[in-house]
PDB file of C-alpha atoms in Angstrom:
ATOM      1  CA  UNK N1236      20.567  18.644 -18.771  1.00 95.00           C
ATOM      2  CA  UNK N1237      17.526  16.355 -18.883  1.00 98.00           C
ATOM      3  CA  UNK N1238      16.323  15.696 -22.424  1.00 98.00           C
ATOM      4  CA  UNK N1239      12.536  15.654 -22.636  1.00 98.00           C
ATOM      5  CA  UNK N1240      10.137  14.475 -25.326  1.00 98.00           C
ATOM      6  CA  UNK N1241       6.422  15.226 -25.573  1.00 98.00           C
ATOM      7  CA  UNK N1242       3.924  12.952 -27.326  1.00 97.00           C
ATOM      8  CA  UNK N1243       0.620  14.582 -28.240  1.00 95.00           C
ATOM      9  CA  UNK N1244       2.013  18.095 -28.340  1.00 95.00           C
ATOM     10  CA  UNK N1245      -0.905  20.117 -29.706  1.00 94.00           C
ATOM     11  CA  UNK N1246      -3.281  20.229 -26.728  1.00 92.00           C
ATOM     12  CA  UNK N1247      -3.658  22.481 -23.705  1.00 90.00           C
ATOM     13  CA  UNK N1248      -1.613  20.328 -21.311  1.00 95.00           C
ATOM     14  CA  UNK N1249       1.244  20.053 -23.803  1.00 96.00           C
ATOM     15  CA  UNK N1250       1.187  23.803 -24.354  1.00 96.00           C
ATOM     16  CA  UNK N1251       1.501  24.466 -20.629  1.00 97.00           C
ATOM     17  CA  UNK N1252       4.188  21.786 -20.344  1.00 98.00           C
ATOM     18  CA  UNK N1253       6.186  23.477 -23.104  1.00 98.00           C
ATOM     19  CA  UNK N1254       5.811  26.861 -21.400  1.00 97.00           C
ATOM     20  CA  UNK N1255       7.260  25.448 -18.168  1.00 98.00           C
ATOM     21  CA  UNK N1256      10.023  23.320 -19.696  1.00 98.00           C
ATOM     22  CA  UNK N1257      11.296  26.097 -21.973  1.00 97.00           C
ATOM     23  CA  UNK N1258      12.176  28.029 -18.819  1.00 96.00           C
ATOM     24  CA  UNK N1259      13.230  25.069 -16.664  1.00 98.00           C
ATOM     25  CA  UNK N1260      16.905  25.397 -15.651  1.00 97.00           C
ATOM     26  CA  UNK N1261      17.653  21.669 -15.995  1.00 98.00           C
ATOM     27  CA  UNK N1262      15.683  20.624 -19.102  1.00 98.00           C
ATOM     28  CA  UNK N1263      16.186  20.654 -22.841  1.00 98.00           C
ATOM     29  CA  UNK N1264      13.182  19.824 -25.044  1.00 98.00           C
ATOM     30  CA  UNK N1265      14.423  17.304 -27.603  1.00 98.00           C
ATOM     31  CA  UNK N1266      11.268  17.071 -29.706  1.00 98.00           C
ATOM     32  CA  UNK N1267       7.493  17.547 -29.705  1.00 98.00           C
ATOM     33  CA  UNK N1268       5.399  14.929 -31.476  1.00 97.00           C
ATOM     34  CA  UNK N1269       1.982  15.540 -33.037  1.00 95.00           C
ATOM     35  CA  UNK N1270       0.348  13.574 -35.830  1.00 91.00           C
ATOM     36  CA  UNK N1271      -2.152  16.324 -36.607  1.00 90.00           C
ATOM     37  CA  UNK N1272       0.375  19.192 -36.667  1.00 94.00           C
ATOM     38  CA  UNK N1273       3.525  17.464 -37.988  1.00 94.00           C
ATOM     39  CA  UNK N1274       5.832  19.806 -39.888  1.00 94.00           C
ATOM     40  CA  UNK N1275       4.332  22.995 -38.468  1.00 97.00           C
ATOM     41  CA  UNK N1276       6.119  25.271 -36.005  1.00 97.00           C
ATOM     42  CA  UNK N1277       5.103  24.697 -32.407  1.00 97.00           C
ATOM     43  CA  UNK N1278       4.181  28.395 -32.263  1.00 97.00           C
ATOM     44  CA  UNK N1279       1.588  27.918 -35.025  1.00 97.00           C
ATOM     45  CA  UNK N1280      -0.532  26.135 -32.399  1.00 96.00           C
ATOM     46  CA  UNK N1281       0.847  27.483 -29.120  1.00 96.00           C
ATOM     47  CA  UNK N1282       0.973  31.094 -30.236  1.00 96.00           C
ATOM     48  CA  UNK N1283       1.807  32.382 -26.741  1.00 95.00           C
ATOM     49  CA  UNK N1284       5.267  30.801 -27.161  1.00 97.00           C
ATOM     50  CA  UNK N1285       6.193  33.000 -30.126  1.00 96.00           C
ATOM     51  CA  UNK N1286       9.823  34.035 -29.724  1.00 96.00           C
ATOM     52  CA  UNK N1287      10.442  31.432 -27.006  1.00 96.00           C
ATOM     53  CA  UNK N1288      10.861  28.293 -29.114  1.00 96.00           C
ATOM     54  CA  UNK N1289      11.723  27.464 -32.714  1.00 96.00           C
ATOM     55  CA  UNK N1290      10.831  23.779 -32.533  1.00 97.00           C
ATOM     56  CA  UNK N1291       8.624  22.141 -35.151  1.00 97.00           C
ATOM     57  CA  UNK N1292       6.125  19.390 -34.476  1.00 97.00           C
ATOM     58  CA  UNK N1293       7.239  16.035 -35.830  1.00 96.00           C
ATOM     59  CA  UNK N1294       5.284  12.888 -36.652  1.00 94.00           C
ATOM     60  CA  UNK N1295       8.003  10.449 -35.608  1.00 91.00           C
ATOM     61  CA  UNK N1296       9.911  10.440 -32.347  1.00 90.00           C
ATOM     62  CA  UNK N1297      13.284   9.045 -31.275  1.00 93.00           C
ATOM     63  CA  UNK N1298      12.488   7.604 -27.866  1.00 95.00           C
ATOM     64  CA  UNK N1299      16.093   6.654 -27.244  1.00 93.00           C
ATOM     65  CA  UNK N1300      17.157  10.311 -27.412  1.00 96.00           C
ATOM     66  CA  UNK N1301      15.305  11.405 -24.272  1.00 98.00           C
ATOM     67  CA  UNK N1302      15.556  10.869 -20.537  1.00 98.00           C
ATOM     68  CA  UNK N1303      11.875  11.553 -19.832  1.00 98.00           C
ATOM     69  CA  UNK N1304       8.788  11.128 -21.977  1.00 98.00           C
ATOM     70  CA  UNK N1305       5.565  13.054 -21.316  1.00 98.00           C
ATOM     71  CA  UNK N1306       2.396  11.488 -22.717  1.00 97.00           C
ATOM     72  CA  UNK N1307      -0.175  14.242 -23.355  1.00 96.00           C
ATOM     73  CA  UNK N1308      -2.653  12.254 -25.414  1.00 91.00           C
ATOM     74  CA  UNK N1309      -6.361  11.745 -24.843  1.00 80.00           C
ATOM     75  CA  UNK N1310      -7.652   9.353 -22.226  1.00 80.00           C
ATOM     76  CA  UNK N1311      -7.426   5.742 -23.344  1.00 83.00           C
ATOM     77  CA  UNK N1312      -4.610   6.364 -25.829  1.00 91.00           C
ATOM     78  CA  UNK N1313      -1.543   6.042 -23.603  1.00 95.00           C
ATOM     79  CA  UNK N1314      -1.984   2.323 -22.984  1.00 94.00           C
ATOM     80  CA  UNK N1315      -2.317   1.570 -26.704  1.00 93.00           C
ATOM     81  CA  UNK N1316       0.621   3.902 -27.468  1.00 94.00           C
ATOM     82  CA  UNK N1317       2.930   2.002 -25.114  1.00 94.00           C
ATOM     83  CA  UNK N1318       1.811  -1.352 -26.523  1.00 93.00           C
ATOM     84  CA  UNK N1319       2.619  -0.173 -30.053  1.00 93.00           C
ATOM     85  CA  UNK N1320       5.920   1.657 -29.416  1.00 93.00           C
ATOM     86  CA  UNK N1321       9.165   0.423 -27.926  1.00 92.00           C
ATOM     87  CA  UNK N1322      10.286   2.930 -25.325  1.00 95.00           C
ATOM     88  CA  UNK N1323      13.660   2.029 -23.734  1.00 96.00           C
ATOM     89  CA  UNK N1324      13.316   0.842 -20.135  1.00 94.00           C
ATOM     90  CA  UNK N1325      15.636   3.539 -18.832  1.00 96.00           C
ATOM     91  CA  UNK N1326      13.391   6.355 -20.138  1.00 98.00           C
ATOM     92  CA  UNK N1327      11.145   7.753 -17.399  1.00 98.00           C
ATOM     93  CA  UNK N1328       7.504   8.126 -18.461  1.00 98.00           C
ATOM     94  CA  UNK N1329       4.966  10.580 -17.069  1.00 98.00           C
ATOM     95  CA  UNK N1330       1.453   9.924 -18.349  1.00 98.00           C
ATOM     96  CA  UNK N1331      -1.163  12.675 -18.082  1.00 97.00           C
ATOM     97  CA  UNK N1332      -4.114  10.440 -19.017  1.00 94.00           C
ATOM     98  CA  UNK N1333      -6.373   8.290 -16.825  1.00 94.00           C
ATOM     99  CA  UNK N1334      -4.983   5.031 -18.220  1.00 95.00           C
ATOM    100  CA  UNK N1335      -2.706   4.000 -15.344  1.00 97.00           C
ATOM    101  CA  UNK N1336      -4.042   5.897 -12.331  1.00 95.00           C
ATOM    102  CA  UNK N1337      -5.625   2.786 -10.860  1.00 93.00           C
ATOM    103  CA  UNK N1338      -2.671   0.978  -9.286  1.00 91.00           C
ATOM    104  CA  UNK N1339      -2.560  -2.623 -10.507  1.00 92.00           C
ATOM    105  CA  UNK N1340      -0.323  -5.645 -10.863  1.00 92.00           C
ATOM    106  CA  UNK N1341      -0.853  -5.250 -14.620  1.00 93.00           C
ATOM    107  CA  UNK N1342       1.444  -2.219 -14.816  1.00 95.00           C
ATOM    108  CA  UNK N1343       4.280  -0.532 -12.896  1.00 95.00           C
ATOM    109  CA  UNK N1344       3.017   3.069 -12.911  1.00 97.00           C
ATOM    110  CA  UNK N1345       3.068   4.865  -9.558  1.00 98.00           C
ATOM    111  CA  UNK N1346       0.231   7.265  -8.808  1.00 97.00           C
ATOM    112  CA  UNK N1347       1.948  10.644  -8.885  1.00 98.00           C
ATOM    113  CA  UNK N1348       0.443  12.836  -6.200  1.00 98.00           C
ATOM    114  CA  UNK N1349       3.594  14.143  -4.460  1.00 98.00           C
ATOM    115  CA  UNK N1350       1.738  15.101  -1.289  1.00 98.00           C
ATOM    116  CA  UNK N1351       0.755  11.441  -0.911  1.00 98.00           C
ATOM    117  CA  UNK N1352       3.611   9.388  -2.412  1.00 97.00           C
ATOM    118  CA  UNK N1353       6.694  11.584  -2.631  1.00 98.00           C
ATOM    119  CA  UNK N1354       9.135   8.804  -1.666  1.00 97.00           C
ATOM    120  CA  UNK N1355       7.621   6.253  -4.069  1.00 97.00           C
ATOM    121  CA  UNK N1356       7.754   8.793  -6.894  1.00 98.00           C
ATOM    122  CA  UNK N1357      11.459   9.444  -6.310  1.00 98.00           C
ATOM    123  CA  UNK N1358      12.305   5.774  -6.906  1.00 97.00           C
ATOM    124  CA  UNK N1359       9.820   5.147  -9.745  1.00 97.00           C
ATOM    125  CA  UNK N1360      10.366   5.023 -13.496  1.00 97.00           C
ATOM    126  CA  UNK N1361       6.744   5.473 -14.634  1.00 98.00           C
ATOM    127  CA  UNK N1362       4.289   7.977 -13.185  1.00 98.00           C
ATOM    128  CA  UNK N1363       0.524   8.237 -13.621  1.00 98.00           C
ATOM    129  CA  UNK N1364      -0.184  11.949 -13.209  1.00 98.00           C
ATOM    130  CA  UNK N1365      -3.357  12.568 -11.144  1.00 97.00           C
ATOM    131  CA  UNK N1366      -6.546  14.085 -12.515  1.00 94.00           C
ATOM    132  CA  UNK N1367      -7.396  17.730 -11.905  1.00 95.00           C
ATOM    133  CA  UNK N1368     -10.605  17.308  -9.895  1.00 95.00           C
ATOM    134  CA  UNK N1369      -8.940  14.419  -8.068  1.00 96.00           C
ATOM    135  CA  UNK N1370      -5.973  16.567  -7.046  1.00 97.00           C
ATOM    136  CA  UNK N1371      -8.120  19.401  -5.687  1.00 98.00           C
ATOM    137  CA  UNK N1372     -10.398  17.065  -3.725  1.00 98.00           C
ATOM    138  CA  UNK N1373      -7.587  14.911  -2.347  1.00 98.00           C
ATOM    139  CA  UNK N1374      -5.864  17.990  -0.956  1.00 98.00           C
ATOM    140  CA  UNK N1375      -9.029  18.496   1.114  1.00 98.00           C
ATOM    141  CA  UNK N1376      -9.325  14.886   2.313  1.00 98.00           C
ATOM    142  CA  UNK N1377      -5.880  13.366   2.797  1.00 98.00           C
ATOM    143  CA  UNK N1378      -4.905  15.092   6.081  1.00 98.00           C
ATOM    144  CA  UNK N1379      -8.143  13.801   7.613  1.00 97.00           C
ATOM    145  CA  UNK N1380      -7.623  10.302   6.188  1.00 98.00           C
ATOM    146  CA  UNK N1381      -4.055  10.246   7.555  1.00 97.00           C
ATOM    147  CA  UNK N1382      -5.531  10.683  11.031  1.00 96.00           C
ATOM    148  CA  UNK N1383      -8.434   8.254  10.533  1.00 96.00           C
ATOM    149  CA  UNK N1384     -10.951  11.094  10.755  1.00 96.00           C
ATOM    150  CA  UNK N1385     -13.131  10.417   7.696  1.00 96.00           C
ATOM    151  CA  UNK N1386     -15.964   8.978   9.770  1.00 94.00           C
ATOM    152  CA  UNK N1387     -18.973  10.218   7.816  1.00 94.00           C
ATOM    153  CA  UNK N1388     -20.089  10.569   4.214  1.00 96.00           C
ATOM    154  CA  UNK N1389     -18.182  13.243   2.292  1.00 97.00           C
ATOM    155  CA  UNK N1390     -19.974  15.883   0.202  1.00 97.00           C
ATOM    156  CA  UNK N1391     -18.151  17.763  -2.547  1.00 97.00           C
ATOM    157  CA  UNK N1392     -19.215  20.500  -4.947  1.00 97.00           C
ATOM    158  CA  UNK N1393     -16.459  21.490  -7.366  1.00 96.00           C
ATOM    159  CA  UNK N1394     -16.485  23.771 -10.376  1.00 97.00           C
ATOM    160  CA  UNK N1395     -13.928  23.644 -13.195  1.00 94.00           C
ATOM    161  CA  UNK N1396     -12.904  25.959 -15.997  1.00 87.00           C
ATOM    162  CA  UNK N1397     -13.556  25.173 -19.645  1.00 79.00           C
ATOM    163  CA  UNK N1398      -9.952  24.143 -20.356  1.00 77.00           C
ATOM    164  CA  UNK N1399     -10.615  21.024 -18.250  1.00 70.00           C
ATOM    165  CA  UNK N1400     -12.577  19.654 -21.219  1.00 60.00           C
ATOM    166  CA  UNK N1401      -9.542  19.806 -23.516  1.00 62.00           C
ATOM    167  CA  UNK N1402      -8.797  21.707 -26.699  1.00 64.00           C
ATOM    168  CA  UNK N1403     -11.233  19.933 -29.034  1.00 64.00           C
ATOM    169  CA  UNK N1404     -14.388  22.078 -29.221  1.00 63.00           C
ATOM    170  CA  UNK N1405     -17.714  20.679 -28.071  1.00 67.00           C
ATOM    171  CA  UNK N1406     -21.229  21.935 -27.378  1.00 65.00           C
ATOM    172  CA  UNK N1407     -20.449  22.640 -23.722  1.00 73.00           C
ATOM    173  CA  UNK N1408     -17.157  24.470 -24.392  1.00 71.00           C
ATOM    174  CA  UNK N1409     -18.579  26.786 -27.064  1.00 69.00           C
ATOM    175  CA  UNK N1410     -18.333  30.396 -25.833  1.00 75.00           C
ATOM    176  CA  UNK N1411     -21.993  31.211 -26.469  1.00 69.00           C
ATOM    177  CA  UNK N1412     -23.056  28.258 -24.278  1.00 71.00           C
ATOM    178  CA  UNK N1413     -20.405  28.456 -21.572  1.00 74.00           C
ATOM    179  CA  UNK N1414     -20.431  32.210 -21.000  1.00 82.00           C
ATOM    180  CA  UNK N1415     -22.825  33.369 -18.245  1.00 84.00           C
ATOM    181  CA  UNK N1416     -23.782  29.745 -17.662  1.00 88.00           C
ATOM    182  CA  UNK N1417     -23.223  26.851 -15.267  1.00 91.00           C
ATOM    183  CA  UNK N1418     -24.262  23.184 -15.232  1.00 91.00           C
ATOM    184  CA  UNK N1419     -23.718  19.920 -13.376  1.00 91.00           C
ATOM    185  CA  UNK N1420     -22.371  16.878 -15.208  1.00 86.00           C
ATOM    186  CA  UNK N1421     -21.512  13.282 -14.269  1.00 84.00           C
ATOM    187  CA  UNK N1422     -23.178  13.727 -10.868  1.00 88.00           C
ATOM    188  CA  UNK N1423     -22.005  11.086  -8.344  1.00 88.00           C
ATOM    189  CA  UNK N1424     -20.193   9.128 -11.097  1.00 87.00           C
ATOM    190  CA  UNK N1425     -17.221  11.224 -12.221  1.00 81.00           C
ATOM    191  CA  UNK N1426     -14.235   9.078 -13.286  1.00 84.00           C
ATOM    192  CA  UNK N1427     -11.931  10.792 -10.770  1.00 86.00           C
ATOM    193  CA  UNK N1428     -13.820   9.237  -7.867  1.00 91.00           C
ATOM    194  CA  UNK N1429     -11.889   5.994  -8.391  1.00 92.00           C
ATOM    195  CA  UNK N1430      -8.489   7.560  -7.806  1.00 95.00           C
ATOM    196  CA  UNK N1431      -9.752   9.702  -4.919  1.00 96.00           C
ATOM    197  CA  UNK N1432     -11.052   6.593  -3.137  1.00 96.00           C
ATOM    198  CA  UNK N1433      -7.825   4.728  -3.873  1.00 96.00           C
ATOM    199  CA  UNK N1434      -5.726   7.465  -2.261  1.00 97.00           C
ATOM    200  CA  UNK N1435      -7.991   7.869   0.767  1.00 97.00           C
ATOM    201  CA  UNK N1436      -7.773   4.125   1.470  1.00 96.00           C
ATOM    202  CA  UNK N1437      -3.973   4.244   1.271  1.00 97.00           C
ATOM    203  CA  UNK N1438      -4.117   6.375   4.430  1.00 98.00           C
ATOM    204  CA  UNK N1439      -7.366   5.151   5.987  1.00 98.00           C
ATOM    205  CA  UNK N1440      -7.798   1.528   4.816  1.00 97.00           C
ATOM    206  CA  UNK N1441     -11.173   1.014   6.487  1.00 96.00           C
ATOM    207  CA  UNK N1442     -12.853   3.940   4.707  1.00 96.00           C
ATOM    208  CA  UNK N1443     -16.014   2.618   3.025  1.00 95.00           C
ATOM    209  CA  UNK N1444     -18.346   5.632   3.079  1.00 94.00           C
ATOM    210  CA  UNK N1445     -19.670   7.646   0.154  1.00 93.00           C
ATOM    211  CA  UNK N1446     -17.856  10.510  -1.488  1.00 95.00           C
ATOM    212  CA  UNK N1447     -20.796  12.408  -2.965  1.00 96.00           C
ATOM    213  CA  UNK N1448     -19.274  14.465  -5.758  1.00 94.00           C
ATOM    214  CA  UNK N1449     -21.143  17.027  -7.862  1.00 96.00           C
ATOM    215  CA  UNK N1450     -18.863  18.411 -10.637  1.00 94.00           C
ATOM    216  CA  UNK N1451     -19.879  21.659 -12.310  1.00 95.00           C
ATOM    217  CA  UNK N1452     -18.832  23.390 -15.510  1.00 90.00           C
ATOM    218  CA  UNK N1453     -17.837  26.970 -14.784  1.00 89.00           C
ATOM    219  CA  UNK N1454     -17.963  29.975 -17.101  1.00 90.00           C
ATOM    220  CA  UNK N1455     -14.237  30.726 -16.819  1.00 87.00           C
ATOM    221  CA  UNK N1456     -11.232  29.213 -18.644  1.00 86.00           C
ATOM    222  CA  UNK N1457      -9.081  27.701 -15.920  1.00 92.00           C
ATOM    223  CA  UNK N1458      -9.024  26.699 -12.282  1.00 96.00           C
ATOM    224  CA  UNK N1459     -10.879  24.323  -9.955  1.00 97.00           C
ATOM    225  CA  UNK N1460     -12.725  25.503  -6.850  1.00 98.00           C
ATOM    226  CA  UNK N1461     -13.892  22.670  -4.581  1.00 98.00           C
ATOM    227  CA  UNK N1462     -15.998  22.972  -1.440  1.00 98.00           C
ATOM    228  CA  UNK N1463     -16.039  19.809   0.676  1.00 98.00           C
ATOM    229  CA  UNK N1464     -17.931  19.259   3.907  1.00 97.00           C
ATOM    230  CA  UNK N1465     -18.540  16.428   6.350  1.00 96.00           C
ATOM    231  CA  UNK N1466     -19.952  15.998   9.843  1.00 95.00           C
ATOM    232  CA  UNK N1467     -17.274  15.711  12.524  1.00 93.00           C
ATOM    233  CA  UNK N1468     -16.532  16.506  16.149  1.00 89.00           C
ATOM    234  CA  UNK N1469     -13.165  17.899  15.027  1.00 88.00           C
ATOM    235  CA  UNK N1470     -13.010  21.661  15.570  1.00 82.00           C
ATOM    236  CA  UNK N1471     -11.540  23.953  12.949  1.00 77.00           C
ATOM    237  CA  UNK N1472      -8.512  24.859  15.091  1.00 86.00           C
ATOM    238  CA  UNK N1473      -7.469  21.232  15.514  1.00 91.00           C
ATOM    239  CA  UNK N1474      -8.192  20.527  11.843  1.00 93.00           C
ATOM    240  CA  UNK N1475      -5.956  23.434  10.820  1.00 94.00           C
ATOM    241  CA  UNK N1476      -3.171  21.994  12.980  1.00 96.00           C
ATOM    242  CA  UNK N1477      -3.512  18.604  11.258  1.00 97.00           C
ATOM    243  CA  UNK N1478      -3.532  20.161   7.783  1.00 97.00           C
ATOM    244  CA  UNK N1479      -0.490  22.332   8.459  1.00 97.00           C
ATOM    245  CA  UNK N1480       1.385  19.328   9.812  1.00 98.00           C
ATOM    246  CA  UNK N1481       0.446  17.173   6.805  1.00 98.00           C
ATOM    247  CA  UNK N1482       1.600  19.803   4.286  1.00 98.00           C
ATOM    248  CA  UNK N1483       4.632  21.041   6.220  1.00 97.00           C
ATOM    249  CA  UNK N1484       7.067  19.552   3.673  1.00 96.00           C
ATOM    250  CA  UNK N1485       4.984  20.338   0.588  1.00 97.00           C
ATOM    251  CA  UNK N1486       6.329  23.308  -1.384  1.00 98.00           C
ATOM    252  CA  UNK N1487       3.049  24.007  -3.173  1.00 98.00           C
ATOM    253  CA  UNK N1488       0.184  23.421  -0.720  1.00 98.00           C
ATOM    254  CA  UNK N1489      -0.759  26.189   1.674  1.00 98.00           C
ATOM    255  CA  UNK N1490      -3.363  26.594   4.406  1.00 97.00           C
ATOM    256  CA  UNK N1491      -5.000  29.987   4.077  1.00 97.00           C
ATOM    257  CA  UNK N1492      -6.039  31.784   7.286  1.00 96.00           C
ATOM    258  CA  UNK N1493      -8.711  33.702   5.340  1.00 96.00           C
ATOM    259  CA  UNK N1494     -11.346  32.684   2.816  1.00 97.00           C
ATOM    260  CA  UNK N1495      -9.410  32.502  -0.508  1.00 97.00           C
ATOM    261  CA  UNK N1496     -10.474  33.099  -4.102  1.00 96.00           C
ATOM    262  CA  UNK N1497      -9.660  31.144  -7.236  1.00 97.00           C
ATOM    263  CA  UNK N1498      -7.385  33.766  -8.786  1.00 96.00           C
ATOM    264  CA  UNK N1499      -4.831  33.089  -6.046  1.00 97.00           C
ATOM    265  CA  UNK N1500      -3.902  29.802  -7.759  1.00 97.00           C
ATOM    266  CA  UNK N1501      -4.507  30.489 -11.464  1.00 97.00           C
ATOM    267  CA  UNK N1502      -1.231  30.277 -13.439  1.00 97.00           C
ATOM    268  CA  UNK N1503       0.547  28.572 -10.517  1.00 98.00           C
ATOM    269  CA  UNK N1504       1.302  25.081  -9.258  1.00 98.00           C
ATOM    270  CA  UNK N1505      -0.182  25.965  -5.863  1.00 98.00           C
ATOM    271  CA  UNK N1506      -2.929  24.232  -3.967  1.00 98.00           C
ATOM    272  CA  UNK N1507      -4.704  26.350  -1.364  1.00 98.00           C
ATOM    273  CA  UNK N1508      -6.927  24.943   1.388  1.00 98.00           C
ATOM    274  CA  UNK N1509      -9.136  26.839   3.812  1.00 97.00           C
ATOM    275  CA  UNK N1510     -11.005  25.354   6.785  1.00 96.00           C
ATOM    276  CA  UNK N1511     -14.152  26.521   8.549  1.00 94.00           C
ATOM    277  CA  UNK N1512     -16.348  24.856  11.171  1.00 92.00           C
ATOM    278  CA  UNK N1513     -20.138  25.238  11.311  1.00 89.00           C
ATOM    279  CA  UNK N1514     -22.055  23.527  14.127  1.00 85.00           C
ATOM    280  CA  UNK N1515     -20.690  20.021  13.653  1.00 90.00           C
ATOM    281  CA  UNK N1516     -19.767  20.392   9.984  1.00 94.00           C
ATOM    282  CA  UNK N1517     -16.212  20.943   8.774  1.00 96.00           C
ATOM    283  CA  UNK N1518     -16.009  22.911   5.542  1.00 96.00           C
ATOM    284  CA  UNK N1519     -12.841  22.563   3.468  1.00 97.00           C
ATOM    285  CA  UNK N1520     -12.293  24.820   0.477  1.00 98.00           C
ATOM    286  CA  UNK N1521      -9.537  23.643  -1.868  1.00 98.00           C
ATOM    287  CA  UNK N1522      -8.425  25.097  -5.167  1.00 98.00           C
ATOM    288  CA  UNK N1523      -5.867  24.576  -7.925  1.00 98.00           C
ATOM    289  CA  UNK N1524      -5.174  25.573 -11.514  1.00 97.00           C
ATOM    290  CA  UNK N1525      -6.494  22.574 -13.473  1.00 96.00           C
ATOM    291  CA  UNK N1526      -3.818  22.898 -16.176  1.00 97.00           C
ATOM    292  CA  UNK N1527      -0.892  23.279 -13.758  1.00 98.00           C
ATOM    293  CA  UNK N1528      -1.251  21.590 -10.350  1.00 98.00           C
ATOM    294  CA  UNK N1529      -4.026  19.575 -12.005  1.00 97.00           C
ATOM    295  CA  UNK N1530      -1.917  18.509 -14.998  1.00 97.00           C
ATOM    296  CA  UNK N1531       1.303  19.921 -16.497  1.00 98.00           C
ATOM    297  CA  UNK N1532       2.735  21.659 -13.423  1.00 98.00           C
ATOM    298  CA  UNK N1533       2.277  18.528 -11.362  1.00 98.00           C
ATOM    299  CA  UNK N1534       3.894  16.508 -14.174  1.00 98.00           C
ATOM    300  CA  UNK N1535       6.992  18.731 -13.937  1.00 98.00           C
ATOM    301  CA  UNK N1536       6.894  18.472 -10.133  1.00 98.00           C
ATOM    302  CA  UNK N1537       6.974  14.691 -10.572  1.00 98.00           C
ATOM    303  CA  UNK N1538       9.816  14.947 -13.078  1.00 98.00           C
ATOM    304  CA  UNK N1539      11.816  16.997 -10.574  1.00 98.00           C
ATOM    305  CA  UNK N1540      11.344  14.267  -7.972  1.00 98.00           C
ATOM    306  CA  UNK N1541      12.264  11.500 -10.428  1.00 98.00           C
ATOM    307  CA  UNK N1542      15.596  13.152 -11.230  1.00 98.00           C
ATOM    308  CA  UNK N1543      16.501  14.317  -7.733  1.00 98.00           C
ATOM    309  CA  UNK N1544      16.033  18.006  -8.510  1.00 98.00           C
ATOM    310  CA  UNK N1545      14.574  20.760  -6.362  1.00 98.00           C
ATOM    311  CA  UNK N1546      10.884  19.810  -6.312  1.00 98.00           C
ATOM    312  CA  UNK N1547       9.877  23.375  -7.162  1.00 98.00           C
ATOM    313  CA  UNK N1548      12.370  23.884 -10.027  1.00 98.00           C
ATOM    314  CA  UNK N1549      10.761  25.695 -12.951  1.00 98.00           C
ATOM    315  CA  UNK N1550       7.468  26.045 -11.076  1.00 98.00           C
ATOM    316  CA  UNK N1551       7.783  29.309  -9.185  1.00 96.00           C
ATOM    317  CA  UNK N1552       4.972  31.029 -11.046  1.00 96.00           C
ATOM    318  CA  UNK N1553       3.028  34.192 -10.220  1.00 92.00           C
ATOM    319  CA  UNK N1554      -0.778  33.987  -9.979  1.00 93.00           C
ATOM    320  CA  UNK N1555      -2.872  36.003 -12.430  1.00 82.00           C
ATOM    321  CA  UNK N1556      -4.843  37.991  -9.860  1.00 78.00           C
ATOM    322  CA  UNK N1557      -5.795  40.939 -12.028  1.00 78.00           C
TER     323      UNK N1557
END
């Protein structure tokens, strides 16, 4: 069994990670750390796990007692955490923050999008888990980049559920504001653009065009629905062939023959893409669950690769379609 530890165990991503790992056939959860909830039962915060775990949150953690460490803290905190705590070199680390997604000589984290870097992930010891918007948008762009076909500016509209903002309440996550409402934020300057561009250039090094990204806050709890379009001579039939070839070995990404809806991915680790061609424009719809394929599910997918397990172990989840 793989012994796992979770740092920052009180938030949404940690809650989903616990839900998956409790039922994972090859994992034992050694401890869950939380400064704010130390001493309380895990189920006092993650009430949906009542009857499934009897763990308590703890303030201190024994890093030498685990094989893999999941960092579920806020953005900017993972780097300071690792500088302040001695984690044994043999412990694999999967970080769910933005801190190490930009590949650099200053750290040894590998960007953990399996559909892009499966072989590198298998031989890594530290993984930077991708962002949720970034995952959904990359699923739409990478097959084209692999074939050098991003030849025009890219336009993306993507809407995310309220859980993408984290558990801490704010003005734009308050029910009375979010319900029956929608708004754009961080237009053309969302932080996930950096990692999207990095991944595209791994496959198409000469790409230097704009990715025009308009993120929207949706009035639903979870999921990301992205619509991407660009001008191209590539017809939809040929594009579908390229996408199916690119994702042939990916257990969680599927090309839909019909126009899909968001509920097909909610509560799963799936990514669904759908292609349509309109008079010189290729439309790509891509969607994921922001807390699973966009965070905790993908973290477990990366853990499976790190330890040589079935990539889909513990992640065969049914969508919440009704």
